[in-house]
Amino acid sequence: MGKWIRENVYVAGVMVILRVYLGWMWLTSGFGKLKDGFTAAGYLNNAVENPVMDRATGEALYPTFTAFLKNFALPNIKIIDFLVPVGELLVGVGLILGTLTVAAAFFGLMMNFMFLFAGTISTNPWMVLLGVTILIVGNNAGKFGADYYLMPWLRALLGKDKAAAGGNTNYPG
């Protein structure tokens, strides 16, 4: 089953629809933040002051994440204010164009989990499901995209696939 998912042309076709849909969600979110001016300060302060709590014990569920927000993210809010919208925009572009598709899905998932750890549900579970699906499918998710040309070139450049230097005969393998 795993080989079929990672090599089947029909799965690759379905992945185009899925990754463009997910990419559009990321792209519009990032573009909106860039256009409207974005600051995460209020959001992060709220996440620190009201962490996700265990209902049974009343203790914070993600104390390490809360400490990260308090001790790194908030003091470096200018970096976070840049990374969030630009990261969302780049994930969206990568997924829509099928460029470094697996990496784009991975970084999208990392952002989704950061939002979930901070207590934001919104569309994040749906986006996590779609992102994990793209990760499972692997390079086949970008077969009908820029990855068709980019991945063999990167493999040849990194010396991992000598045959790919002359063409992409082995994609997506």
PDB file of C-alpha atoms in Angstrom, residues 39-52 65-66 68-77 80-81 118:
ATOM      1  CA  THR A  39       1.662  41.408  15.455  1.00  0.00           C
ATOM      2  CA  ALA A  40       1.546  38.252  17.512  1.00  0.00           C
ATOM      3  CA  ALA A  41       2.148  40.031  20.825  1.00  0.00           C
ATOM      4  CA  GLY A  42      -1.462  39.927  22.057  1.00  0.00           C
ATOM      5  CA  TYR A  43      -1.938  36.348  20.941  1.00  0.00           C
ATOM      6  CA  LEU A  44       1.284  35.174  22.596  1.00  0.00           C
ATOM      7  CA  ASN A  45       0.618  37.104  25.808  1.00  0.00           C
ATOM      8  CA  ASN A  46      -2.812  35.456  25.997  1.00  0.00           C
ATOM      9  CA  ALA A  47      -1.263  32.029  25.384  1.00  0.00           C
ATOM     10  CA  VAL A  48       1.194  32.629  28.265  1.00  0.00           C
ATOM     11  CA  GLU A  49      -1.424  34.056  30.653  1.00  0.00           C
ATOM     12  CA  ASN A  50      -4.057  31.409  29.798  1.00  0.00           C
ATOM     13  CA  PRO A  51      -2.219  28.224  28.863  1.00  0.00           C
ATOM     14  CA  VAL A  52      -4.053  25.074  27.845  1.00  0.00           C
ATOM     15  CA  PHE A  65       5.807  25.507  25.164  1.00  0.00           C
ATOM     16  CA  THR A  66       4.513  28.223  27.488  1.00  0.00           C
ATOM     17  CA  PHE A  68       9.280  29.007  25.126  1.00  0.00           C
ATOM     18  CA  LEU A  69       6.670  31.669  24.403  1.00  0.00           C
ATOM     19  CA  LYS A  70       7.465  33.634  27.569  1.00  0.00           C
ATOM     20  CA  ASN A  71      11.262  33.416  27.401  1.00  0.00           C
ATOM     21  CA  PHE A  72      11.965  33.427  23.675  1.00  0.00           C
ATOM     22  CA  ALA A  73       9.000  34.343  21.464  1.00  0.00           C
ATOM     23  CA  LEU A  74       7.772  37.400  23.380  1.00  0.00           C
ATOM     24  CA  PRO A  75      11.236  38.945  23.877  1.00  0.00           C
ATOM     25  CA  ASN A  76      11.846  38.402  20.150  1.00  0.00           C
ATOM     26  CA  ILE A  77       8.394  39.443  18.966  1.00  0.00           C
ATOM     27  CA  ILE A  80       7.950  36.171  15.268  1.00  0.00           C
ATOM     28  CA  ASP A  81       5.951  38.978  13.610  1.00  0.00           C
ATOM     29  CA  ALA A 118      -1.290  27.773  22.285  1.00  0.00           C
TER      30      ALA A 118
END
